[in-house]
Each structure stands twice: as C-alpha cells, then as structure tokens.
C-alpha cells in the first residue's frame, strides 16, 4: 500500500489547507495510507500529525529567530508594508524549529502543499533521499518566487528576482534575490524524474513553467476537488429560512476566508453594487467569512466551516460574486457551482478555468467596477439565464471537481513517480 504524507502549514485554516485536507480524505477513502503533517492542527483527525518544534527551538527561540532576522537584513519593515499595502503577501523559505524528517522518512510519496512558516527549504530538501518521489501542489506562486505569493505584473521570478517592487529598495541584491538563491540551492537536490508539480489551474501551471525555479520539473494541471454530495443544491426557501435571509430578495453571496483581505476585492464589489438597478426587486448582499470587509449594508453569515451549512449558504443565493484581484483557482467558485449557483468574477489568474464565461457564469474585466456591475446586472435581471447557468455549473462540478476523480488522478501520479524512483535507485545501485 502506498504511503502518502501531505505537508501543509494548516489542516483546516484557509483555502489551501482545506483543499489539501479534502485530497487527504479522498485518498484515504480510496484505501491509500494517507497522512497529513501540519504546524497547526485544528481537527481531531488522528491521521493529521501536528509536528512539534524541535527541543532547541523551544529552548532558544530568540536565538533562532535572531538568526533569521539577520538573513532578512533590514527589510522587515518593507515586507510589512508590502503585506498591508493591499494585494501582496511576502514570505521567506526559512522556518527554523519544525523537524519533518521522521514523518517524511516513513512515506513513499511526499506531497507538499502551502507550507509557509512551516517547511524550512534548506533543512527539508537537504535531508530527502535522492530520488524520493515528491509532488508539490501549488496554491499560489510562493514556491517559484523570491518571496511574493502573487507576482501580479512583475515577471522577475522568471530570472533571479532582485530589485523587488514590493520591497521598494530597488537593489538587485535585495532580500528577494537572497530568497530566490536560497530556494534554487535547496530545490537543486530534487530529481526531475521523481518530482511533479501540480497546479490547480492552467494559469498557475504556465507561471510555474516559465519560472526559473520550477521550469525543470514536469507540471500537471489538476483542479482542487470537493465532496459533490456535500456541496449539492438545497431547497432555496428552506435555506434562506434557516440562515435568516429575506425570502423575496435577489441575494448575492461573497465568500472569503478573510473578508478584509484586499486581494479578494470586497471594496470593488461594494463599488459595483452602489450602481446596481434595484427598482424591480430588492438586492441583498450576504457575506461568508471571518472579519469585516469594507463597506456596509450586508448580512454577515460569519465564518462557516460546516459543509452542510456552507451548501445552504450557496443554495440560498441567486449569484456568487468573487471580485478577486489575483487567484490561483477560486475554491468558493467551484463550491458554489457544485450547489447549482452561477458565478461572477474577474478574468484573472485561474478563475477562467472555473467560471466558464457564458456557460457557468460571467467574467468581468480585471478590477473594472463598471464591467463587474454589468455582469452582475445581466444575471440578476434574467431569471432564465441564471437558472440555465446554475444547471450547467452543477454539471461541470460533478464532472470536473468530484474529489473521487481528483484523488484518482493524484494516485496515477504517485504510481508514476514511485516507478521512476525504483528505476532511478536501481540505476544508482548498479553503478556502484
């Protein structure tokens, strides 16, 4: 039986962790010996292992983090500004304190996911055996850049980074160059024959192929999966009653892990809704997620984690709107589609893979409030079009995003890499 270890910073917090956890559970249901290794565990699943900090890190954390701070030079303030400025997230490949060697040693396949703040590139890749089968499921651009998680209009990740526009210094030998060099050195230990990059969208796969860090590995596109029986259409009137939503209004739903995350574009949604025609029928915005977003006048459903309640929230809506500025996939879009709800979003990143313009929803031009408003009004004012797209959305979700189908595709990759590893190790043994 193939033993798979999924490495993820979290098991349930954030879209990347949820996607990793869903894959883990789907593989387990198919008889795969799957486990997760995480920094912070929220579930009570015994197959999810929380990796404790090494004794040295617990005894002397100040010394370790001082060493890390020296690596980062005086650019922490610039990083903080980049993160809080609006649409960026910046991280380093250094995470002292968590030792994954024991967990990885017992795995036939190591499947990395979103590992920021958990996996230390140098120590982890430095201890992997040559030819160890490894899959890296991308959830953003962090593994291929000098620190940013979305490069936006910058393409310096195709070289060696440096002069990072987020760091504002303009120096070639800045922190982003040092991070890029550190990642390159660590990833050089991986054998292309036994390493596979998986991207949830064609856009992210294309970025990986043109990056200098990941371009030597094969890249495959596999979307994030979900439980299509859990995320299924529910009775709309009953769903609205249970959630306390108005029965007769047109309801738009906006969902994000953090409503205040500028990348998700709730400010753009409020600007678009300000000019929406409400003369024929009242329009209500409902939000699903943690925190508070910009603007007001919406009904907050809070942070919803239970799949049944999430499916009720989607089913209660007439339309899901995600005005994201950058997106690797768009999990709320696929979840809404599985519940039979059409979507409106921007034509950015991996979104066009999920929202098929004119079939399962409409795509507006990036960050164009007028274009977004027109797309919203087109669907709100055409019941027949909305219902037709809702039916098509469910069909696409069932055919493309069912977790059983996604797990089977990963299983095929695991077998291919395991076979390649046997050949590689056999050849190495024969040359001795």
XYZ file of C-alpha atoms in Angstrom:
432
model
C 0.000 0.000 0.000
C 1.350 3.427 -0.997
C 2.075 5.644 2.000
C 1.469 9.345 1.289
C 2.448 12.247 3.523
C 0.786 15.617 2.858
C 2.772 18.537 4.281
C 0.731 21.669 4.960
C 1.085 24.547 7.399
C -2.534 24.064 8.488
C -5.124 21.315 8.173
C -8.304 23.404 8.100
C -7.387 27.104 8.157
C -7.572 28.750 4.732
C -8.470 27.542 1.268
C -5.134 25.821 0.587
C -5.315 23.796 3.795
C -8.928 22.818 3.117
C -8.004 21.677 -0.403
C -5.120 19.594 0.973
C -7.346 18.085 3.656
C -10.018 17.173 1.119
C -7.446 15.396 -1.029
C -6.109 13.563 2.034
C -9.589 12.361 2.981
C -10.487 11.348 -0.575
C -7.298 9.295 -0.869
C -7.991 7.658 2.488
C -11.482 6.724 1.306
C -9.892 5.006 -1.699
C -7.682 2.857 0.522
C -4.488 4.931 0.335
C -2.430 5.139 3.544
C -2.548 8.939 3.646
C -1.444 11.213 6.487
C -1.003 14.952 6.971
C 1.862 16.694 8.771
C 0.949 20.215 9.857
C 2.253 23.015 12.020
C -1.129 23.827 13.500
C -3.881 21.218 13.755
C -7.496 22.180 14.360
C -9.159 18.869 13.558
C -9.239 15.810 15.815
C -8.339 13.511 12.933
C -5.735 11.011 14.144
C -4.211 10.836 10.664
C -3.283 14.531 10.934
C 0.024 14.903 12.773
C 0.977 18.181 14.410
C 4.756 18.499 14.198
C 6.129 19.941 17.411
C 9.014 22.346 17.474
C 12.416 20.753 17.951
C 13.797 20.946 21.538
C 16.425 23.525 20.570
C 13.750 25.760 19.078
C 11.665 25.522 22.253
C 14.634 26.239 24.495
C 16.217 29.028 22.475
C 13.642 30.528 20.080
C 15.119 34.009 20.412
C 18.494 32.865 19.084
C 16.898 31.072 16.117
C 14.675 33.968 15.154
C 17.517 36.447 15.603
C 19.492 34.405 13.087
C 16.504 34.500 10.728
C 16.178 38.262 11.178
C 19.825 38.705 10.198
C 19.176 36.802 6.973
C 16.366 39.219 6.216
C 18.557 42.244 6.801
C 16.771 45.499 7.435
C 13.903 44.784 5.087
C 11.272 43.599 7.553
C 9.573 46.999 7.547
C 9.343 46.861 3.749
C 7.833 43.369 3.974
C 5.257 44.609 6.483
C 4.334 47.478 4.175
C 4.038 45.079 1.228
C 1.692 42.800 3.142
C -0.515 45.596 4.454
C -0.471 47.748 1.308
C -3.265 45.888 -0.365
C -2.715 42.917 -2.579
C 0.553 41.225 -1.618
C 1.784 38.534 0.702
C 5.512 38.007 1.154
C 7.267 35.152 2.962
C 10.681 33.537 3.320
C 11.800 29.898 2.906
C 13.261 29.836 6.415
C 11.223 28.284 9.201
C 13.508 27.015 11.973
C 12.085 24.770 14.630
C 9.974 22.069 12.953
C 11.646 18.777 12.059
C 9.792 16.846 9.352
C 12.463 14.207 8.801
C 10.834 11.433 10.827
C 7.413 11.904 9.234
C 8.849 12.074 5.705
C 11.094 9.034 6.236
C 8.066 6.769 6.562
C 6.406 7.951 3.348
C 6.590 6.532 -0.158
C 5.291 9.836 -1.533
C 5.692 13.302 -0.034
C 3.035 15.743 -1.251
C 3.782 19.356 -0.336
C 1.026 21.956 -0.256
C 1.035 25.506 1.224
C 3.982 25.323 3.624
C 4.804 28.935 4.534
C 6.146 29.274 8.069
C 6.392 25.511 8.460
C 8.797 23.959 5.977
C 12.411 25.129 6.054
C 13.640 24.622 2.497
C 17.304 24.061 3.281
C 16.870 21.507 6.066
C 13.917 19.689 4.490
C 15.195 19.243 0.951
C 18.697 18.667 2.297
C 17.554 15.551 4.159
C 15.399 13.977 1.431
C 16.875 10.828 -0.073
C 17.931 11.149 -3.708
C 15.048 10.020 -5.914
C 12.415 10.465 -3.176
C 9.076 10.768 -5.029
C 7.732 14.245 -4.366
C 4.623 16.095 -5.534
C 4.228 19.797 -4.891
C 0.652 21.028 -5.162
C 0.772 24.776 -5.770
C -1.784 27.037 -4.125
C -0.123 30.306 -5.106
C 3.191 31.456 -6.609
C 5.331 31.385 -3.444
C 7.432 28.290 -4.363
C 8.593 29.937 -7.602
C 9.377 33.497 -6.453
C 11.734 35.434 -4.247
C 9.049 35.933 -1.623
C 5.773 37.169 -3.102
C 2.771 34.851 -3.295
C 1.343 36.617 -6.351
C 3.736 38.358 -8.706
C 0.925 40.384 -10.322
C 2.526 42.346 -13.194
C 6.129 41.533 -12.209
C 7.964 38.785 -14.106
C 11.317 38.927 -12.313
C 10.627 35.410 -10.970
C 11.481 34.137 -14.467
C 15.070 35.154 -13.687
C 16.572 35.538 -10.217
C 14.221 38.147 -8.717
C 16.028 41.075 -7.084
C 15.016 44.748 -7.180
C 11.648 43.560 -5.891
C 8.934 46.198 -6.381
C 7.340 45.138 -3.090
C 10.488 45.904 -1.111
C 10.824 49.410 -2.563
C 14.620 49.478 -2.315
C 15.425 48.911 -5.967
C 18.576 46.945 -5.135
C 19.340 43.881 -7.256
C 20.910 42.077 -4.292
C 17.890 42.589 -2.035
C 16.021 40.095 0.137
C 14.066 38.711 -2.811
C 17.351 37.795 -4.573
C 18.648 36.083 -1.416
C 15.401 34.171 -1.015
C 15.447 33.138 -4.671
C 19.058 31.945 -4.410
C 18.254 30.000 -1.250
C 15.293 28.282 -2.892
C 17.325 27.474 -6.002
C 20.054 25.857 -3.919
C 17.533 23.777 -1.951
C 15.475 22.662 -4.963
C 18.602 21.629 -6.867
C 18.584 18.434 -4.788
C 15.327 17.250 -6.364
C 15.484 14.816 -9.281
C 13.173 15.853 -12.140
C 12.336 12.185 -12.824
C 10.743 11.770 -9.389
C 9.321 15.254 -8.867
C 5.989 16.537 -10.165
C 4.459 19.989 -9.832
C 0.651 20.064 -9.719
C -1.206 23.323 -10.357
C -4.976 23.754 -9.891
C -5.270 25.955 -12.986
C -3.703 26.405 -16.397
C -2.616 29.909 -15.445
C -0.623 28.771 -12.409
C 0.863 25.887 -14.401
C 2.018 28.325 -17.081
C 3.637 30.543 -14.434
C 5.457 27.529 -12.985
C 6.726 26.512 -16.433
C 8.192 29.948 -17.086
C 9.694 30.335 -13.623
C 13.403 29.721 -13.211
C 12.884 27.655 -10.051
C 10.270 25.132 -11.215
C 10.633 25.020 -15.001
C 12.883 21.922 -14.993
C 10.076 19.802 -13.497
C 7.019 18.396 -15.252
C 3.879 20.371 -14.412
C 0.364 18.905 -14.466
C -2.977 20.671 -14.080
C -5.385 19.091 -11.574
C -8.128 21.273 -10.058
C -8.931 21.249 -6.368
C -11.540 18.638 -5.542
C -14.612 18.716 -3.317
C -17.358 16.481 -1.980
C -20.069 16.918 -4.593
C -22.603 15.159 -2.376
C -21.931 17.562 0.488
C -21.807 20.585 -1.811
C -25.117 19.956 -3.522
C -28.194 22.064 -4.348
C -30.570 22.536 -1.388
C -34.095 23.923 -1.272
C -33.663 27.684 -1.600
C -36.624 28.776 0.510
C -35.651 26.427 3.335
C -32.016 27.512 3.149
C -32.993 31.170 3.435
C -35.274 30.440 6.346
C -32.544 28.570 8.223
C -29.980 31.321 7.619
C -32.319 34.241 8.319
C -32.128 35.646 4.807
C -35.018 37.522 3.106
C -37.173 35.219 1.004
C -38.107 37.652 -1.749
C -34.827 39.497 -2.366
C -32.234 38.754 -5.005
C -29.287 37.579 -2.907
C -25.643 37.947 -3.868
C -23.126 35.939 -1.861
C -19.498 36.917 -1.313
C -17.202 34.419 0.386
C -13.580 34.554 1.525
C -11.543 33.227 4.439
C -10.908 36.831 5.453
C -13.461 39.386 4.301
C -10.977 42.203 4.805
C -8.360 40.636 2.515
C -7.882 43.316 -0.186
C -6.917 40.669 -2.741
C -10.452 39.286 -2.635
C -11.846 42.655 -3.739
C -14.805 43.278 -1.474
C -14.190 47.009 -1.927
C -14.702 46.573 -5.677
C -17.915 44.651 -5.041
C -19.342 47.432 -2.865
C -18.441 49.983 -5.534
C -20.176 47.906 -8.192
C -23.299 47.330 -6.103
C -23.653 51.057 -5.448
C -24.903 51.497 -9.013
C -26.935 48.285 -9.437
C -30.542 48.798 -10.532
C -32.805 47.663 -7.660
C -36.070 49.103 -8.956
C -37.643 45.795 -9.975
C -36.580 43.750 -6.932
C -34.542 44.363 -3.763
C -30.935 43.149 -3.849
C -29.198 41.922 -0.682
C -25.535 41.105 -0.219
C -24.670 38.243 2.150
C -21.101 37.547 3.223
C -19.490 34.316 4.368
C -16.104 34.549 6.069
C -14.209 35.899 9.031
C -13.749 39.519 9.997
C -15.362 42.574 8.473
C -14.929 43.845 4.962
C -15.075 47.430 3.668
C -18.487 48.969 3.282
C -21.726 48.012 4.968
C -25.305 47.056 4.273
C -24.660 43.322 4.061
C -25.861 40.337 6.061
C -22.923 38.567 7.705
C -23.186 34.795 7.950
C -19.848 34.645 9.717
C -17.063 32.133 9.291
C -18.753 28.957 8.061
C -16.822 25.666 8.118
C -19.519 23.001 8.229
C -20.065 21.682 4.694
C -23.818 21.322 5.166
C -24.181 24.944 6.309
C -21.905 26.139 3.511
C -24.075 24.365 0.960
C -27.122 26.070 2.489
C -25.442 29.470 2.126
C -24.620 28.821 -1.526
C -28.082 27.415 -2.247
C -29.748 30.426 -0.615
C -28.027 32.767 -3.069
C -29.014 33.713 -6.585
C -25.438 34.541 -7.509
C -21.907 34.131 -6.126
C -19.621 37.104 -6.767
C -15.854 36.932 -6.276
C -14.203 40.179 -7.477
C -10.699 38.865 -6.801
C -7.594 40.726 -7.922
C -5.445 37.571 -8.078
C -6.432 33.926 -7.726
C -4.777 30.564 -8.294
C -8.092 28.708 -8.550
C -11.064 30.113 -6.642
C -12.430 27.434 -4.336
C -15.602 29.315 -3.402
C -16.433 29.421 -7.102
C -16.284 25.638 -7.527
C -18.229 25.129 -4.274
C -20.994 27.498 -5.401
C -21.117 25.819 -8.814
C -21.486 22.413 -7.177
C -24.537 23.817 -5.382
C -26.009 24.905 -8.713
C -25.209 28.618 -8.399
C -23.737 30.690 -11.277
C -20.787 32.954 -10.545
C -19.438 36.351 -11.498
C -15.750 37.109 -11.167
C -12.868 38.845 -12.895
C -10.911 37.362 -15.774
C -7.729 36.897 -13.698
C -5.386 34.038 -12.833
C -7.031 30.638 -12.626
C -10.602 31.966 -12.472
C -11.374 31.381 -16.203
C -10.683 27.667 -15.663
C -13.519 27.551 -13.134
C -16.007 30.149 -14.361
C -16.651 29.339 -17.995
C -17.799 32.630 -19.438
C -21.316 32.395 -20.836
C -21.779 28.822 -19.585
C -21.421 28.730 -15.781
C -21.229 32.465 -15.152
C -19.784 35.712 -16.423
C -16.276 37.180 -16.282
C -15.664 40.907 -15.965
C -12.507 42.746 -16.926
C -9.923 42.845 -14.092
C -10.643 45.464 -11.414
C -13.177 47.166 -13.707
C -16.102 48.151 -11.476
C -18.342 49.065 -14.425
C -17.702 45.715 -16.126
C -18.391 43.917 -12.841
C -21.663 45.803 -12.346
C -22.818 44.970 -15.859
C -22.102 41.266 -15.356
C -23.992 41.254 -12.045
C -26.991 43.072 -13.523
C -27.096 40.798 -16.567
C -27.614 37.758 -14.364
C -29.785 39.389 -11.707
C -32.275 40.626 -14.297
C -32.508 37.389 -16.310
C -34.005 34.541 -14.283
C -33.889 32.075 -17.168
C -30.199 32.744 -17.858
C -29.364 32.403 -14.178
C -31.174 29.079 -13.882
C -29.593 27.727 -17.069
C -26.106 28.658 -15.875
C -26.854 27.178 -12.459
C -27.692 23.801 -14.001
C -24.557 23.933 -16.153
C -22.484 24.832 -13.087
C -23.622 21.723 -11.246
C -22.869 19.544 -14.266
C -19.339 20.941 -14.580
C -18.685 20.495 -10.858
C -19.799 16.863 -10.936
C -17.700 16.060 -14.000
C -14.555 18.053 -13.125
C -14.280 18.600 -9.371
C -15.529 15.427 -7.658
C -12.930 14.544 -5.015
C -13.018 10.863 -6.011
C -11.957 11.768 -9.547
C -9.264 14.178 -8.314
C -7.856 11.589 -5.883
C -7.644 9.036 -8.689
C -5.604 11.467 -10.798
C -3.192 12.028 -7.933
C -2.977 8.272 -7.438
C -1.838 7.884 -11.040
C 0.917 10.468 -10.481
C 2.027 8.723 -7.294
C 2.378 5.400 -9.136
C 4.333 7.002 -11.963
C 6.780 8.678 -9.592
C 7.168 5.559 -7.452
C 8.057 3.524 -10.546
C 10.506 6.216 -11.668
C 12.103 6.197 -8.221
C 12.659 2.446 -8.370
C 14.349 2.798 -11.769
C 16.495 5.725 -10.585
C 17.618 3.988 -7.411
C 18.227 0.755 -9.287
C 20.441 2.547 -11.761
C 22.352 4.216 -8.912
C 22.873 0.859 -7.175
C 24.055 -0.735 -10.415
C 26.692 1.924 -10.917
C 28.318 1.211 -7.552
